[in-house]
mmCIF file of C-alpha atoms in Angstrom:
data_model
loop_
_atom_site.group_PDB
_atom_site.id
_atom_site.type_symbol
_atom_site.label_atom_id
_atom_site.label_comp_id
_atom_site.label_asym_id
_atom_site.label_seq_id
_atom_site.Cartn_x
_atom_site.Cartn_y
_atom_site.Cartn_z
ATOM 1 C CA MET A 1 21.550 2.677 6.603
ATOM 2 C CA PRO A 2 23.585 0.203 4.327
ATOM 3 C CA ASN A 3 22.495 -1.933 1.711
ATOM 4 C CA GLN A 4 22.661 -5.508 3.770
ATOM 5 C CA PRO A 5 21.177 -8.334 1.894
ATOM 6 C CA VAL A 6 17.055 -8.978 2.479
ATOM 7 C CA PRO A 7 16.743 -11.913 5.030
ATOM 8 C CA SER A 8 16.057 -15.320 2.237
ATOM 9 C CA VAL A 9 13.453 -17.133 5.445
ATOM 10 C CA PRO A 10 10.210 -16.418 5.085
ATOM 11 C CA LYS A 11 8.915 -16.610 8.221
ATOM 12 C CA THR A 12 12.314 -13.733 9.143
ATOM 13 C CA LEU A 13 10.937 -11.273 6.293
ATOM 14 C CA SER A 14 9.199 -8.458 6.949
ATOM 15 C CA TRP A 15 7.083 -6.506 4.609
ATOM 16 C CA GLY A 16 4.435 -3.201 4.414
ATOM 17 C CA VAL A 17 2.471 -1.450 2.063
ATOM 18 C CA VAL A 18 2.035 2.538 1.541
ATOM 19 C CA SER A 19 -0.698 3.708 0.112
ATOM 20 C CA THR A 20 -1.784 7.170 -1.009
ATOM 21 C CA THR A 21 -6.242 7.921 -0.837
ATOM 22 C CA LYS A 22 -8.739 9.623 -1.388
ATOM 23 C CA ALA A 23 -11.471 6.539 -1.269
ATOM 24 C CA PRO A 24 -14.326 6.292 0.754
ATOM 25 C CA ILE A 25 -14.320 4.383 4.628
ATOM 26 C CA GLU A 26 -15.261 0.345 2.984
ATOM 27 C CA HIS A 27 -12.566 0.605 -0.151
ATOM 28 C CA VAL A 28 -10.214 1.358 2.701
ATOM 29 C CA ALA A 29 -11.216 -1.334 5.035
ATOM 30 C CA ARG A 30 -11.079 -3.779 2.290
ATOM 31 C CA PHE A 31 -7.633 -2.892 1.317
ATOM 32 C CA VAL A 32 -6.442 -2.849 4.979
ATOM 33 C CA ALA A 33 -8.021 -5.808 6.195
ATOM 34 C CA TRP A 34 -6.521 -7.785 2.717
ATOM 35 C CA HIS A 35 -3.339 -7.462 3.209
ATOM 36 C CA LEU A 36 -3.055 -7.537 6.509
ATOM 37 C CA VAL A 37 -4.645 -11.233 6.196
ATOM 38 C CA ALA A 38 -1.760 -11.837 3.323
ATOM 39 C CA GLY A 39 0.834 -10.525 6.125
ATOM 40 C CA ALA A 40 1.661 -7.105 6.219
ATOM 41 C CA HIS A 41 3.747 -6.055 9.274
ATOM 42 C CA HIS A 42 2.205 -2.586 8.655
ATOM 43 C CA ILE A 43 0.338 -0.898 5.977
ATOM 44 C CA HIS A 44 0.500 2.744 6.157
ATOM 45 C CA ILE A 45 -2.476 4.823 4.955
ATOM 46 C CA HIS A 46 -1.643 8.392 3.538
ATOM 47 C CA LEU A 47 -5.129 10.199 4.162
ATOM 48 C CA ASP A 48 -5.233 12.572 0.751
ATOM 49 C CA VAL A 49 -8.498 13.991 1.757
ATOM 50 C CA PRO A 50 -8.419 14.002 5.137
ATOM 51 C CA ASP A 51 -10.955 11.978 7.090
ATOM 52 C CA THR A 52 -9.849 11.557 11.119
ATOM 53 C CA ARG A 53 -13.574 8.850 11.161
ATOM 54 C CA ILE A 54 -11.242 6.550 8.626
ATOM 55 C CA SER A 55 -8.627 6.819 11.420
ATOM 56 C CA GLU A 56 -10.792 6.550 13.971
ATOM 57 C CA ARG A 57 -12.752 3.321 13.113
ATOM 58 C CA LEU A 58 -10.080 1.915 11.137
ATOM 59 C CA ALA A 59 -7.515 2.096 13.893
ATOM 60 C CA HIS A 60 -5.127 -1.517 14.045
ATOM 61 C CA PRO A 61 -1.823 -1.958 16.261
ATOM 62 C CA GLN A 62 -0.360 -2.447 12.670
ATOM 63 C CA ILE A 63 -1.782 0.471 10.623
ATOM 64 C CA THR A 64 -0.876 4.185 10.703
ATOM 65 C CA TYR A 65 -3.244 7.178 9.132
ATOM 66 C CA THR A 66 -0.963 10.609 8.116
ATOM 67 C CA GLN A 67 -3.870 13.284 7.518
ATOM 68 C CA CYS A 68 -2.632 14.434 4.454
ATOM 69 C CA ASP A 69 -4.019 18.455 5.509
ATOM 70 C CA ASP A 70 -2.135 21.606 5.461
ATOM 71 C CA ALA A 71 -0.342 21.026 8.488
ATOM 72 C CA TYR A 72 0.972 18.302 6.968
ATOM 73 C CA TRP A 73 1.571 20.006 3.513
ATOM 74 C CA ALA A 74 3.124 23.241 5.195
ATOM 75 C CA LYS A 75 6.063 20.968 5.844
ATOM 76 C CA ALA A 76 6.093 19.524 2.362
ATOM 77 C CA PRO A 77 8.321 21.126 -0.307
ATOM 78 C CA GLU A 78 6.136 23.280 -3.103
ATOM 79 C CA LYS A 79 6.576 20.934 -5.471
ATOM 80 C CA ALA A 80 5.419 17.974 -3.685
ATOM 81 C CA HIS A 81 1.811 18.195 -3.738
ATOM 82 C CA GLN A 82 1.490 19.710 -6.515
ATOM 83 C CA THR A 83 -0.199 16.703 -8.495
ATOM 84 C CA HIS A 84 -1.793 13.682 -7.320
ATOM 85 C CA GLN A 85 1.932 11.740 -8.540
ATOM 86 C CA LEU A 86 4.066 14.086 -6.701
ATOM 87 C CA ARG A 87 2.179 13.647 -3.446
ATOM 88 C CA GLN A 88 2.116 9.567 -3.736
ATOM 89 C CA ALA A 89 5.901 10.024 -4.470
ATOM 90 C CA TYR A 90 6.711 12.107 -1.145
ATOM 91 C CA ASN A 91 4.051 10.059 1.468
ATOM 92 C CA ALA A 92 5.977 6.808 -0.469
ATOM 93 C CA THR A 93 9.512 7.821 -0.406
ATOM 94 C CA ARG A 94 8.842 9.533 3.780
ATOM 95 C CA SER A 95 7.254 6.036 4.552
ATOM 96 C CA TYR A 96 9.990 4.409 2.844
ATOM 97 C CA ARG A 97 12.727 6.039 5.611
ATOM 98 C CA ALA A 98 10.358 5.638 8.352
ATOM 99 C CA SER A 99 10.638 1.945 8.445
ATOM 100 C CA ASN A 100 12.564 -1.034 9.123
ATOM 101 C CA MET A 101 11.102 -3.381 6.737
ATOM 102 C CA ASP A 102 12.999 -5.747 4.626
ATOM 103 C CA TRP A 103 10.765 -4.664 1.545
ATOM 104 C CA LEU A 104 7.624 -1.946 1.767
ATOM 105 C CA ALA A 105 4.898 -1.560 -1.107
ATOM 106 C CA TYR A 106 3.346 0.911 -2.684
ATOM 107 C CA ILE A 107 0.027 -0.062 -3.885
ATOM 108 C CA ASP A 108 -3.057 1.869 -4.645
ATOM 109 C CA VAL A 109 -6.404 1.135 -2.984
ATOM 110 C CA ASP A 110 -8.224 -0.182 -5.770
ATOM 111 C CA GLU A 111 -5.309 -2.946 -6.519
ATOM 112 C CA PHE A 112 -4.646 -5.659 -4.732
ATOM 113 C CA LEU A 113 -2.159 -9.212 -4.525
ATOM 114 C CA LEU A 114 -3.137 -12.036 -6.172
ATOM 115 C CA THR A 115 -0.584 -14.635 -5.050
ATOM 116 C CA LYS A 116 -0.692 -18.723 -5.392
ATOM 117 C CA ILE A 117 2.629 -18.652 -2.379
ATOM 118 C CA THR A 118 2.751 -15.639 -0.343
ATOM 119 C CA LEU A 119 4.172 -12.374 -0.118
ATOM 120 C CA ALA A 120 6.981 -13.257 1.851
ATOM 121 C CA GLU A 121 7.788 -16.402 -0.197
ATOM 122 C CA GLN A 122 8.403 -14.778 -3.518
ATOM 123 C CA LEU A 123 10.209 -11.553 -1.497
ATOM 124 C CA ALA A 124 12.501 -14.106 0.265
ATOM 125 C CA ALA A 125 13.041 -16.059 -3.573
ATOM 126 C CA ALA A 126 13.997 -12.907 -5.094
ATOM 127 C CA GLN A 127 17.927 -11.669 -5.464
ATOM 128 C CA ARG A 128 19.610 -11.489 -1.535
ATOM 129 C CA ASP A 129 20.545 -7.854 -3.301
ATOM 130 C CA ALA A 130 18.041 -6.499 -5.159
ATOM 131 C CA ALA A 131 16.778 -3.264 -4.859
ATOM 132 C CA PHE A 132 13.646 -3.854 -6.080
ATOM 133 C CA VAL A 133 11.188 -6.885 -7.179
ATOM 134 C CA ARG A 134 8.694 -5.683 -9.899
ATOM 135 C CA ILE A 135 5.426 -7.663 -8.363
ATOM 136 C CA HIS A 136 2.030 -6.685 -11.194
ATOM 137 C CA PRO A 137 -1.255 -6.034 -8.528
ATOM 138 C CA VAL A 138 -4.839 -6.864 -9.889
ATOM 139 C CA GLU A 139 -7.301 -3.827 -9.699
ATOM 140 C CA LEU A 140 -10.674 -4.120 -9.439
ATOM 141 C CA MET A 141 -13.343 -2.203 -11.402
ATOM 142 C CA ALA A 142 -15.694 -0.416 -11.045
ATOM 143 C CA HIS A 143 -18.671 -1.625 -11.270
ATOM 144 C CA ASP A 144 -22.146 -1.867 -9.094
ATOM 145 C CA THR A 145 -22.572 -4.865 -7.395
ATOM 146 C CA GLU A 146 -20.192 -5.669 -3.659
ATOM 147 C CA PRO A 147 -16.928 -6.553 -4.687
ATOM 148 C CA PHE A 148 -15.112 -10.623 -4.275
ATOM 149 C CA ASN A 149 -18.659 -11.679 -4.940
ATOM 150 C CA GLU A 150 -19.031 -13.782 -7.942
ATOM 151 C CA THR A 151 -19.290 -10.731 -9.710
ATOM 152 C CA ALA A 152 -16.649 -8.392 -8.683
ATOM 153 C CA TYR A 153 -13.760 -7.925 -11.590
ATOM 154 C CA PHE A 154 -10.778 -7.362 -11.767
ATOM 155 C CA LYS A 155 -7.613 -5.851 -14.552
ATOM 156 C CA ARG A 156 -4.195 -7.987 -14.085
ATOM 157 C CA ALA A 157 -1.260 -6.437 -16.052
ATOM 158 C CA ARG A 158 -0.131 -7.859 -18.951
ATOM 159 C CA LYS A 159 3.233 -9.434 -18.960
#
C-alpha cells in the first residue's frame, strides 16, 4: 500500500487497537469496552493463553480474537514467540498488515487512553505525513478494589 496522507477530519479517520494478553476475562472486557466507547473502529485481541471462553463471551463485530495456540505459532518464525515482547511485536505486525485503518495502536490490556478530546480529533491533528504518533497511556495500578471507582489509581508517564 503506498504511503498516503491520513485523513485530517475526525469523522472520516479510522483507528483501532491491538493487544496481546494473558489477562482474565474481566480485564479484557473492561479494555475492549473502554476502547469501543472511545471510538475504536476495530480491536484485535491476541490471547497469549488461548481461552475460547473469552472470545465467545465477549464476541462483538468490531473485535477480532486470535487464539495464540500451538497451531497459531506453528505458522510463525520460531523466534517470534520466544519472549512476550517478540510475541507482541509479531502480533502487532500481523494486525497492522491486515488492517485498512488509518491508525493502529498497540496498547496493553492494563493501559488506557485518557484524552481531553477524542482520539480521532488528536490523530486528525497529527501531521498528515506522520508515520506514527506517540500517545502516552495511563496504566491501571494493582489494587484490591473494583477499578474505575474513587480508589482506583493510574500511573501516567511523565513527559
